[in-house]
DNA sequence: CTGAAAGCGCTAACAT
DNA sequence: ATGTTAGCGCTTTCAG
């Protein structure tokens, strides 16, 4: 069974093709094709012979030939910064589940947050004729980016594919893309509100790559909450630190070394919260007794922090599923042109990391 | 620029092809192909015209046609249980990095641990003509599995592709597959040794899907350590609990409800350790003062547990890179036939979750 | 019910 | 330097 050969005894190198199978079964190529497709009458005896040959030669169809002939390749493609980030991983999972439910294969690329690599990836996916190209996560939303992305959206739309922006801002209503968002600003507003309602007035906004769109939105929610609760906005309470755990740890340690001029910390992501928590605890500060702490994302590790982290739940997995669903349904509807947008809700998950501020003196 | 049209003014639907470009530039199809490939002399004036047409029509090559014609599709495919698991995510990251470094695209499928879905995925990847098909993570190593996988390995090898088993046992030296492993048993031996060296004699082996190959290997290491340290093996200290955090939490809570007949816990994965830690802490037991705890995997969240988890580091990311590297290098060498195996080292990462057992009385 | 012919988009020989 | 021809593996007419 291992060394395959046709009826003449010749060993077939590489994959067996329809021709090989036809040869061996003593029929023509289209007949084999029909047996496989099963959508056309074939005499039972013939079918049996063909099926036997198919098995004996271990035939596997060539997707490329199929894609070339007919309805393209049934694949969905996505690009993300890093699969190791729990939030990205959740989106990826949602995409994969929904795609495979619909009989699609997934193409994946990591960009490491580099716009250039992202563009390369999109290009490769375009070559593959992916039915949808999903871009995941915040971006530096500048002019070149918008221009290039809009052009890509146009091209994809033109060729019957679809650009999906997932957790990333719209490019404008006239750009033919699907946008899947979550109410980032509202989530930040709600969780800042929790802190303020507990009596905190000096809330350190901590971490976050200032260039990213998601950061800006979260900061906006924070500021709006401050205003609504009548708390003063203090620029010195915006602490710029990188968007990762390790940098957050270092940054918090430094900040604590200078002064502790806050009673609560709003970490812009759960990962940043983890780093901050570590620094806080090591400095002998109890959370939440001395300092309250909240995060954003509600990724699984948030529940394992001590204390369990109060944070904002973002429906990452559902975003991934929605991205695939919208893009694919739209394609079938052959509607064309305009933007399509959906905004998913977020909500605060109350756990153990928030308390009233310590009474002074 | 958006609505594309050729020189006759006809709007081109779908992707522009070489023919469209040739038409517009007033040259033949191969000339365009040559301009793109850049490996053949083309008059400068012609080249310019072609390049212009290429741009104007927003031409993107069709990978399927290319794959059909020549050297297949340059893609690497992999299947994993769940991207959300940090260890899987690390392997995936390694694969993606190495693949994109080598100019390959990645195909990914999730199996949810279901052998049937895994088989389907492999089939789809075979159809795509992936250069390597990488299967990640432990399996239920029974006869049907071995038979099917061996057949798949043969078929892939035959068609110039390669099956890679990553963190999964060999199928035998005669099966043409690449096996990337880590010294699982040794890691378990080493970390159990730590516990025993600290004076523990009753070490609860906790969690782990008994059917999985990885579990069996870790248990073997545990038993060997017990023997070498002269500690008795006690079957009642093997606690079967599911391979995830939530189930581990429940199981540990139940066990503690019955009796506490151990002074240390060896959790078979870090995730299980997290669940166990939670139950332990809630039961008023201090770790490591009352009970020592170790894990396995050294995934990022392990460092955020309180206390920081002592565990076994597994080079997951490197495994992913090695999988791609070995499979691709081998292909180029056109060696054929036999198995190729590599075993990566593990080591204990000492953190804060192990202490001497409490002195009785 | 089955075969012959055409063609998807591309590239590599083979002519000019 | 460029065009013509052929064919990768498959499916879909169109004839019988």
XYZ file of C-alpha atoms (C1' of nucleotides) in Angstrom:
754
model
C 0.000 0.000 0.000
C 2.910 2.286 0.569
C 4.664 2.214 -2.741
C 1.906 3.177 -5.112
C 1.872 2.053 -8.691
C -0.607 2.222 -11.531
C -1.872 -0.774 -13.473
C 1.231 -0.809 -15.623
C 3.320 -1.226 -12.490
C 4.962 2.174 -12.743
C 5.588 3.776 -9.382
C 3.758 7.060 -9.053
C 5.926 9.797 -7.647
C 4.354 12.528 -5.582
C 0.626 12.826 -5.163
C -1.648 10.709 -7.264
C -3.765 12.763 -9.635
C -7.138 12.177 -11.180
C -5.341 10.967 -14.244
C -3.520 8.285 -12.299
C -6.765 7.138 -10.763
C -8.596 7.176 -14.085
C -5.825 5.160 -15.649
C -5.932 2.539 -12.984
C -9.707 2.259 -12.982
C -9.785 2.177 -16.759
C -12.082 5.168 -17.056
C -11.735 8.782 -18.114
C -10.719 11.624 -15.864
C -14.135 13.294 -15.702
C -15.711 10.076 -14.540
C -13.445 9.957 -11.545
C -14.225 13.567 -10.856
C -17.923 12.734 -10.913
C -17.552 9.836 -8.549
C -15.798 12.104 -6.113
C -18.275 14.935 -6.422
C -21.161 12.479 -6.258
C -23.456 14.935 -7.944
C -23.864 13.074 -11.185
C -25.101 9.596 -12.167
C -22.372 6.984 -12.495
C -22.963 3.278 -13.030
C -22.547 1.330 -9.836
C -19.943 -1.008 -11.247
C -17.871 1.884 -12.533
C -18.184 3.712 -9.281
C -16.882 0.733 -7.375
C -13.860 0.371 -9.579
C -13.105 4.031 -9.269
C -13.519 3.987 -5.525
C -11.131 1.111 -5.303
C -8.531 2.921 -7.347
C -9.026 6.029 -5.273
C -8.275 4.076 -2.141
C -5.393 2.141 -3.582
C -3.650 5.217 -4.846
C -4.481 7.157 -1.691
C -5.849 9.960 -3.786
C -6.078 13.421 -2.282
C -7.590 16.230 -4.283
C -5.453 19.197 -5.184
C -7.006 22.275 -3.649
C -5.019 24.575 -5.888
C -6.384 23.065 -9.050
C -9.865 23.278 -7.614
C -9.421 26.849 -6.550
C -8.104 27.720 -9.961
C -11.049 26.154 -11.729
C -13.942 27.255 -9.593
C -14.975 29.112 -6.534
C -11.542 30.097 -5.194
C -10.003 28.663 -2.056
C -12.295 28.393 0.880
C -10.003 30.009 3.376
C -10.174 32.727 5.955
C -7.016 34.604 6.827
C -6.054 36.611 9.869
C -3.142 38.620 11.162
C -2.363 39.278 14.797
C 0.463 40.723 16.846
C 1.322 37.662 18.825
C -0.568 34.445 19.481
C 0.869 34.303 22.955
C -1.206 37.230 24.123
C -4.279 35.744 25.772
C -6.654 38.258 24.216
C -5.295 37.646 20.722
C -5.457 33.937 21.361
C -9.121 34.239 22.231
C -9.940 36.111 19.062
C -7.973 33.560 17.081
C -9.898 30.784 18.722
C -13.218 32.389 17.845
C -12.116 32.773 14.242
C -10.907 29.209 13.964
C -14.030 27.730 15.482
C -16.368 29.674 13.284
C -14.267 29.140 10.182
C -14.030 25.408 10.645
C -17.739 25.228 11.433
C -18.235 26.664 7.983
C -15.773 24.342 6.348
C -13.053 26.916 5.907
C -9.367 26.586 6.502
C -7.472 29.293 8.357
C -4.353 31.096 7.297
C -2.526 32.905 10.057
C 0.326 35.385 10.223
C 1.936 37.157 13.128
C 3.021 40.738 12.658
C 4.691 41.407 15.983
C 2.910 44.740 15.890
C 4.977 45.848 12.905
C 2.800 47.585 10.276
C 5.222 46.558 7.549
C 4.947 42.903 8.391
C 1.214 43.270 8.604
C 1.113 44.665 5.100
C 3.266 41.832 3.823
C 0.975 39.351 5.438
C -2.092 40.934 3.901
C -0.413 40.763 0.548
C 0.331 37.085 0.921
C -3.256 36.469 1.915
C -4.512 38.332 -1.057
C -2.415 36.111 -3.286
C -4.018 33.134 -1.655
C -7.431 34.453 -2.541
C -8.659 34.310 1.056
C -12.370 34.953 1.368
C -11.777 37.265 4.288
C -8.709 39.003 5.652
C -9.090 39.763 9.324
C -6.800 42.241 11.046
C -6.748 41.993 14.800
C -5.940 44.547 17.457
C -5.181 48.208 17.916
C -3.024 50.233 15.540
C -1.186 53.453 15.217
C -3.932 55.242 13.340
C -1.991 57.657 11.158
C -2.491 58.952 7.667
C -0.318 56.477 5.740
C -2.011 53.641 7.547
C -5.492 54.833 6.682
C -4.582 55.398 3.092
C -2.995 52.010 2.583
C -5.719 50.157 4.417
C -8.460 51.889 2.497
C -6.795 50.898 -0.739
C -6.510 47.332 0.446
C -10.159 47.283 1.444
C -11.066 48.453 -2.036
C -8.932 45.861 -3.741
C -10.232 43.041 -1.619
C -13.799 44.127 -2.155
C -13.182 44.290 -5.875
C -11.911 40.777 -5.989
C -14.826 39.454 -4.008
C -12.996 39.202 -0.719
C -13.457 41.237 2.432
C -11.278 43.191 4.818
C -12.296 42.842 8.458
C -11.037 45.216 11.108
C -11.297 43.570 14.478
C -10.866 45.739 17.560
C -9.632 48.485 15.334
C -11.269 51.745 14.248
C -13.378 52.314 11.170
C -11.798 53.760 8.056
C -14.907 55.689 7.202
C -18.338 54.677 6.014
C -17.433 54.675 2.381
C -14.658 52.141 2.771
C -15.877 48.636 1.983
C -14.749 46.867 5.130
C -16.336 45.011 8.000
C -15.591 46.503 11.399
C -15.990 44.506 14.591
C -15.524 46.583 17.677
C -16.280 46.575 21.377
C -17.239 49.553 23.429
C -13.807 50.298 24.680
C -14.478 53.804 25.872
C -17.600 52.705 27.715
C -15.747 49.888 29.451
C -13.064 52.263 30.617
C -15.753 54.674 31.772
C -17.535 51.967 33.750
C -14.511 50.621 35.529
C -13.119 54.031 36.342
C -16.591 54.764 37.688
C -16.275 51.812 40.070
C -13.107 53.231 41.470
C -14.539 56.697 41.842
C -17.753 55.389 43.369
C -15.656 53.597 45.969
C -14.320 56.972 46.990
C -11.052 57.135 45.104
C -10.093 60.522 43.744
C -6.532 59.949 42.633
C -6.597 57.169 40.103
C -3.353 56.392 38.330
C -3.901 55.533 34.704
C -1.210 53.025 34.097
C 0.421 51.497 31.044
C -0.555 51.533 27.438
C 1.211 52.330 24.248
C 0.087 55.906 23.714
C 0.152 55.540 19.933
C -2.434 52.793 19.843
C -6.064 53.497 19.133
C -7.277 51.262 21.925
C -5.251 53.210 24.453
C -6.671 56.518 23.357
C -10.216 55.198 23.677
C -9.626 53.834 27.137
C -8.102 57.082 28.263
C -11.111 58.923 26.887
C -13.427 56.755 28.995
C -11.291 57.389 32.025
C -11.441 61.131 31.536
C -15.164 61.146 30.983
C -15.693 59.226 34.216
C -13.473 61.654 36.078
C -15.531 64.516 34.809
C -18.878 62.930 35.589
C -17.776 62.166 39.121
C -16.342 65.623 39.604
C -12.789 64.394 40.094
C -9.981 66.532 38.768
C -7.940 65.315 35.823
C -4.293 65.335 36.688
C -1.820 64.844 33.902
C 0.783 63.504 36.275
C -1.515 60.574 36.945
C -1.104 59.337 33.397
C 1.837 57.004 33.559
C 3.237 55.937 30.254
C 4.606 52.445 30.355
C 4.877 49.827 27.685
C 2.009 47.526 26.882
C 3.465 44.503 28.611
C 3.815 42.868 31.947
C 7.539 43.183 32.457
C 7.765 46.846 31.565
C 4.764 47.557 33.740
C 6.490 45.950 36.697
C 9.577 48.079 36.253
C 7.610 51.242 35.657
C 5.492 50.747 38.748
C 8.519 50.073 40.876
C 10.097 53.283 39.690
C 6.957 55.268 40.229
C 6.630 53.930 43.764
C 10.235 54.839 44.375
C 9.404 58.457 43.607
C 6.095 58.928 45.366
C 2.784 57.315 46.004
C 0.345 59.991 45.007
C -2.612 57.775 44.163
C -4.975 55.427 45.939
C -6.040 53.385 42.950
C -4.590 52.149 39.703
C -6.398 51.610 36.433
C -4.119 49.340 34.434
C -4.906 49.533 30.756
C -4.661 45.793 30.301
C -4.742 42.800 32.605
C -1.156 41.990 31.698
C -0.095 45.436 32.824
C -2.156 44.951 35.964
C -0.252 41.761 36.707
C 3.056 43.577 36.491
C 1.801 46.455 38.568
C 0.377 44.140 41.197
C 3.691 42.478 41.559
C 5.512 45.755 42.101
C 2.871 46.955 44.508
C 2.997 43.818 46.601
C 6.782 43.808 46.684
C 6.711 47.393 47.915
C 4.713 46.185 50.881
C 1.468 47.665 49.683
C -1.640 45.549 50.165
C -4.151 45.354 47.352
C -6.890 46.395 47.748
C -6.451 47.624 51.348
C -3.743 50.179 50.560
C -4.202 50.529 46.835
C -7.064 49.419 44.615
C -6.288 47.979 41.221
C -8.341 47.262 38.111
C -7.482 45.987 34.689
C -8.971 45.595 31.257
C -9.556 42.543 29.020
C -10.622 39.871 31.502
C -8.208 37.289 30.200
C -7.999 33.988 32.103
C -4.920 34.799 34.173
C -6.804 37.716 35.753
C -8.610 35.286 37.970
C -5.426 33.776 39.268
C -3.926 36.988 40.500
C -4.058 37.555 44.222
C -6.314 39.350 44.834
C -8.459 38.236 41.930
C -8.538 41.138 39.536
C -11.573 43.309 39.008
C -11.540 44.121 35.314
C -13.529 44.800 32.156
C -14.703 41.816 30.219
C -14.148 42.064 26.475
C -15.884 39.419 24.333
C -12.775 38.557 22.359
C -13.843 35.135 21.293
C -17.200 36.390 20.095
C -15.408 39.103 18.151
C -13.499 36.466 16.259
C -16.639 34.518 15.510
C -18.492 37.651 14.457
C -15.674 38.652 12.144
C -15.938 35.409 10.223
C -19.704 35.294 10.302
C -20.218 38.814 9.012
C -17.591 38.586 6.312
C -18.805 35.268 4.984
C -22.529 36.000 5.161
C -21.999 39.233 3.363
C -20.140 37.522 0.583
C -22.997 35.185 -0.019
C -25.400 38.085 -0.118
C -23.200 39.683 -2.789
C -23.993 43.072 -1.360
C -21.172 45.360 -2.163
C -19.725 48.704 -1.391
C -20.282 50.165 1.993
C -18.911 49.604 5.437
C -20.535 47.178 7.782
C -20.054 47.696 11.476
C -20.861 45.952 14.715
C -20.090 46.998 18.260
C -20.060 44.371 20.988
C -20.723 45.175 24.629
C -18.263 45.037 27.511
C -19.001 44.809 31.209
C -17.192 45.111 34.488
C -16.320 41.870 36.244
C -16.190 42.541 39.955
C -13.643 40.511 41.839
C -11.462 41.326 44.811
C -9.047 44.053 43.875
C -11.088 47.133 44.685
C -11.843 48.597 48.131
C -12.472 52.039 49.548
C -9.360 54.144 49.823
C -7.587 53.910 53.176
C -8.712 56.606 55.590
C -6.018 59.183 55.865
C -4.280 59.528 59.191
C -8.068 53.843 -9.310
C -10.854 51.946 -7.654
C -12.910 50.844 -10.587
C -10.373 49.066 -12.722
C -10.713 48.882 -16.453
C -8.556 47.706 -19.299
C -7.564 49.766 -22.317
C -10.884 49.067 -23.993
C -12.660 50.591 -21.025
C -14.209 47.338 -19.887
C -14.458 47.023 -16.129
C -12.495 44.046 -14.872
C -14.443 41.986 -12.403
C -12.615 40.124 -9.704
C -8.855 39.948 -9.564
C -6.857 41.170 -12.476
C -4.921 38.398 -14.200
C -1.719 38.378 -16.170
C -3.841 38.456 -19.281
C -5.528 41.670 -18.216
C -2.190 43.247 -17.519
C -0.674 42.038 -20.772
C -3.628 43.398 -22.659
C -3.349 46.778 -21.090
C 0.399 47.010 -21.559
C 0.123 45.758 -25.105
C 2.474 42.843 -24.580
C 2.142 39.105 -24.277
C 1.400 37.245 -21.077
C 4.872 35.709 -20.604
C 6.452 39.133 -20.848
C 4.465 40.283 -17.877
C 5.406 37.145 -16.044
C 9.052 37.860 -16.756
C 8.831 41.411 -15.552
C 7.392 40.154 -12.295
C 9.896 37.358 -11.837
C 12.726 39.689 -12.803
C 14.901 36.757 -13.798
C 14.918 37.386 -17.512
C 15.953 40.260 -19.756
C 13.163 42.675 -20.672
C 13.608 45.946 -22.534
C 13.461 48.898 -20.209
C 10.670 50.627 -22.079
C 8.547 47.492 -22.068
C 9.220 46.911 -18.441
C 8.038 50.371 -17.598
C 4.794 49.969 -19.478
C 4.176 46.641 -17.823
C 4.941 47.986 -14.398
C 2.525 50.786 -14.967
C -0.226 48.395 -15.989
C 0.564 46.195 -13.018
C 0.059 49.116 -10.706
C -2.997 50.455 -12.421
C -4.758 47.138 -12.355
C -3.581 46.422 -8.834
C -2.346 43.056 -9.957
C -1.868 40.343 -7.369
C -0.498 36.979 -8.395
C -2.630 33.916 -7.980
C -0.872 31.531 -5.631
C -3.020 28.634 -6.721
C -2.008 28.927 -10.315
C 1.604 29.186 -9.248
C 1.327 26.203 -6.962
C -0.293 24.229 -9.726
C 2.427 25.042 -12.175
C 5.514 24.671 -10.128
C 6.932 23.976 -6.713
C 3.654 23.588 -4.770
C 2.394 26.028 -2.202
C 4.956 27.263 0.232
C 2.949 26.645 3.345
C 3.420 24.978 6.663
C 0.386 23.596 8.438
C -0.244 22.767 12.065
C -2.987 21.393 14.260
C -3.394 22.036 17.956
C -5.975 21.442 20.644
C -6.691 25.015 21.509
C -4.796 28.226 20.818
C -5.884 29.596 24.148
C -3.686 27.221 26.067
C -0.468 29.122 26.796
C 1.772 26.174 25.974
C 0.073 25.572 22.632
C 0.240 29.268 21.921
C 3.982 29.209 22.493
C 4.509 26.346 20.098
C 2.307 28.092 17.559
C 4.362 31.224 17.936
C 7.581 29.359 17.348
C 6.146 27.771 14.234
C 4.870 31.048 12.850
C 8.089 32.897 13.461
C 10.236 30.265 11.849
C 7.830 29.745 8.977
C 7.580 33.413 8.132
C 11.335 33.775 8.456
C 11.534 31.228 5.689
C 8.884 32.877 3.581
C 6.184 30.371 4.340
C 2.562 30.955 5.131
C 0.907 29.093 7.984
C -2.259 27.086 7.918
C -3.781 26.379 11.297
C -6.575 24.166 12.586
C -7.863 23.523 16.078
C -8.931 20.034 16.986
C -10.277 20.582 20.483
C -8.447 17.386 21.365
C -10.785 15.352 19.180
C -8.843 12.784 17.130
C -11.532 12.842 14.462
C -11.233 16.560 13.955
C -7.488 16.222 13.913
C -7.712 13.702 11.117
C -10.037 15.958 9.148
C -7.627 18.808 9.578
C -4.705 16.746 8.381
C -6.714 15.772 5.350
C -7.469 19.372 4.505
C -3.818 20.225 4.865
C -2.840 17.419 2.614
C -5.178 18.767 -0.031
C -3.455 22.094 0.292
C -0.134 20.474 -0.389
C 1.454 21.821 2.790
C 5.184 21.275 2.945
C 4.917 20.113 6.522
C 2.019 19.029 8.698
C 2.772 19.557 12.359
C 0.693 17.882 15.053
C 1.024 19.409 18.472
C 0.510 17.966 21.921
C -0.141 14.699 23.709
C -2.471 12.016 22.392
C -4.272 8.909 23.404
C -1.711 6.542 21.989
C -3.808 3.543 20.969
C -3.607 1.099 18.121
C -6.025 2.826 15.677
C -4.200 6.080 16.212
C -0.816 4.596 15.482
C -2.067 2.833 12.413
C -3.754 5.861 10.923
C -0.886 8.190 11.720
C 1.681 5.850 10.258
C -0.324 5.688 7.063
C -0.552 9.459 6.962
C 3.173 9.778 7.520
C 3.766 7.452 4.577
C 1.415 9.328 2.309
C 2.877 12.682 3.179
C 6.392 11.420 2.706
C 5.403 9.964 -0.651
C 4.075 13.255 -1.841
C 7.158 15.138 -0.739
C 5.656 16.548 2.422
C 6.472 15.721 6.017
C 4.566 14.760 9.143
C 5.927 16.325 12.312
C 4.976 15.035 15.740
C 5.540 17.745 18.283
C 5.427 16.787 21.956
C 4.032 13.458 20.946
C 5.620 9.982 20.904
C 7.411 8.377 18.012
C 5.568 5.959 15.777
C 8.624 3.795 15.339
C 11.892 4.265 13.558
C 10.636 3.024 10.240
C 7.869 5.604 9.997
C 8.963 8.603 7.926
C 8.105 11.362 10.359
C 9.940 14.067 12.252
C 9.559 13.849 16.018
C 10.220 16.826 18.259
C 10.096 15.957 21.919
C 11.228 17.217 25.271
C 12.465 15.120 28.134
C 9.171 14.909 29.889
C 10.037 12.031 32.161
C 13.302 13.658 33.180
C 11.565 16.926 34.002
C 9.076 15.116 36.204
C 11.911 13.248 37.837
C 13.820 16.411 38.562
C 10.975 18.350 40.059
C 9.749 15.456 42.150
C 13.342 15.161 43.311
C 13.214 18.756 44.535
C 10.236 17.978 46.643
C 11.763 14.829 48.052
C 15.076 16.542 48.696
C 13.231 19.158 50.695
C 12.066 16.362 52.961
C 8.626 15.609 51.592
C 7.601 11.979 51.602
C 3.953 12.171 50.741
C 3.687 13.923 47.395
C 0.275 14.091 45.800
C 0.438 13.628 42.065
C -2.348 15.800 40.895
C -4.300 16.207 37.676
C -3.681 14.901 34.228
C -5.765 13.073 31.707
C -4.622 9.526 32.343
C -5.091 8.573 28.696
C -2.572 11.086 27.384
C 0.985 10.126 26.598
C 2.414 13.171 28.318
C 0.689 12.238 31.558
C 2.063 8.731 31.538
C 5.594 10.024 31.019
C 5.338 12.520 33.835
C 3.988 9.877 36.177
C 6.883 7.641 35.231
C 9.348 10.359 36.207
C 7.541 10.852 39.488
C 7.741 7.150 40.294
C 11.377 6.903 39.409
C 12.184 9.807 41.700
C 10.224 8.210 44.509
C 12.191 5.045 44.130
C 15.575 6.750 43.941
C 14.819 8.711 47.090
C 13.513 5.678 48.884
C 10.004 7.032 49.276
C 7.113 4.627 49.059
C 4.784 4.791 46.098
C 1.217 5.100 47.276
C -1.515 4.655 44.767
C -3.912 6.775 46.778
C -1.622 9.711 46.149
C -2.390 9.652 42.444
C -5.371 11.936 42.090
C -7.093 11.808 38.750
C -8.531 15.138 37.790
C -9.131 16.681 34.411
C -6.398 18.520 32.581
C -7.731 21.975 33.288
C -7.786 24.664 35.873
C -11.445 24.604 36.820
C -11.679 20.875 37.296
C -8.456 20.918 39.263
C -9.899 23.466 41.635
C -12.988 21.364 42.286
C -11.016 18.159 42.621
C -8.599 19.658 45.106
C -11.421 21.077 47.145
C -13.032 17.667 47.337
C -9.814 15.956 48.235
C -9.156 18.432 51.019
C -12.666 17.842 52.257
C -11.834 14.199 52.726
C -8.361 14.289 54.182
C -5.019 15.975 53.897
C -2.649 13.082 53.659
C 0.151 14.830 51.780
C 2.640 17.602 52.398
C 3.351 18.473 48.778
C 1.543 18.538 45.473
C 3.011 17.868 42.057
C 0.483 19.340 39.644
C 0.906 17.852 36.195
C 0.547 21.219 34.485
C 0.804 24.830 35.594
C -2.876 25.326 34.838
C -3.757 22.518 37.180
C -1.393 24.022 39.735
C -3.279 27.306 39.509
C -6.566 25.586 40.276
C -5.029 23.584 43.076
C -3.397 26.642 44.580
C -6.686 28.384 44.682
C -8.392 25.519 46.515
C -5.478 25.175 48.895
C -5.487 28.850 49.769
C -9.211 28.958 50.232
C -8.963 26.013 52.606
C -6.697 28.134 54.760
C -3.556 26.284 53.835
C -0.465 28.395 53.231
C 1.747 27.566 50.287
C 4.552 26.667 50.740
C 4.491 26.778 54.563
C 1.768 24.164 54.996
C 1.852 22.534 51.598
C 4.469 22.753 48.854
C 3.313 22.932 45.255
C 5.025 22.491 41.921
C 3.783 22.521 38.351
C 4.948 21.677 34.878
C 5.241 23.752 31.685
C 6.485 27.098 32.952
C 3.917 29.108 31.078
C 3.864 32.862 31.725
C 0.996 32.881 34.239
C 3.078 30.662 36.551
C 5.054 33.667 37.581
C 1.982 35.599 38.595
C 0.689 33.032 41.002
C 1.204 33.789 44.655
C 3.533 32.292 45.626
C 5.365 32.270 42.323
C 5.248 28.711 41.093
C 8.261 26.454 41.054
C 7.872 24.426 37.895
C 9.545 22.665 34.973
C 10.454 24.783 32.015
C 9.529 23.270 28.659
C 11.005 24.948 25.570
C 7.695 25.138 23.746
C 8.593 27.977 21.458
C 11.835 26.309 20.452
C 9.926 23.121 19.762
C 7.795 24.973 17.266
C 10.815 26.479 15.584
C 12.603 23.153 15.505
C 9.577 21.472 13.959
C 9.608 23.844 11.025
C 13.350 23.898 10.698
C 13.810 20.151 10.650
C 10.919 19.476 8.310
C 11.951 22.110 5.813
C 15.674 21.419 5.873
C 15.023 17.751 5.392
C 12.889 18.456 2.363
C 15.643 20.382 0.739
C 18.067 17.563 1.419
C 15.654 15.165 -0.296
C 16.641 12.462 2.124
C 13.764 10.094 2.418
C 12.442 7.244 4.441
C 13.358 7.082 8.062
C 12.332 8.816 11.198
C 14.150 11.885 12.383
C 14.021 12.662 16.063
C 15.124 15.396 18.403
C 14.717 15.666 22.149
C 14.911 19.076 23.773
C 15.935 19.577 27.378
C 13.790 20.754 30.261
C 14.890 22.224 33.552
C 13.449 23.112 36.912
C 12.675 26.770 37.511
C 12.930 27.432 41.202
C 10.555 30.040 42.521
C 8.687 30.328 45.789
C 6.248 27.482 46.108
C 8.431 24.845 47.723
C 9.565 24.642 51.367
C 10.414 21.921 53.818
C 7.381 20.088 55.122
C 5.945 21.498 58.342
C 7.399 19.799 61.419
C 4.790 17.524 62.870
C 3.434 18.328 66.309
C -24.099 6.906 -18.349
C -19.455 8.174 -20.204
C -15.812 10.483 -22.978
C -13.696 14.471 -25.506
C -12.638 19.227 -25.283
C -12.001 23.533 -23.198
C -10.002 26.528 -19.932
C -9.038 28.479 -14.908
C -3.856 31.593 -14.270
C 0.538 30.823 -14.524
C 5.479 29.619 -16.043
C 8.989 27.217 -18.711
C 10.556 25.577 -23.159
C 11.014 26.641 -27.595
C 10.963 29.540 -31.272
C 11.873 33.553 -33.428
C 14.068 40.823 -26.334
C 9.604 39.034 -27.142
C 5.869 35.901 -28.650
C 3.928 31.102 -29.284
C 2.985 26.682 -27.369
C 2.187 23.550 -23.883
C 0.580 21.818 -19.653
C 0.172 21.749 -14.177
C -4.896 19.088 -12.005
C -9.283 19.904 -12.009
C -14.374 20.716 -13.362
C -17.738 21.816 -16.607
C -19.914 22.019 -20.956
C -21.078 19.396 -24.845
C -21.501 15.122 -27.589
C -22.527 10.862 -28.010
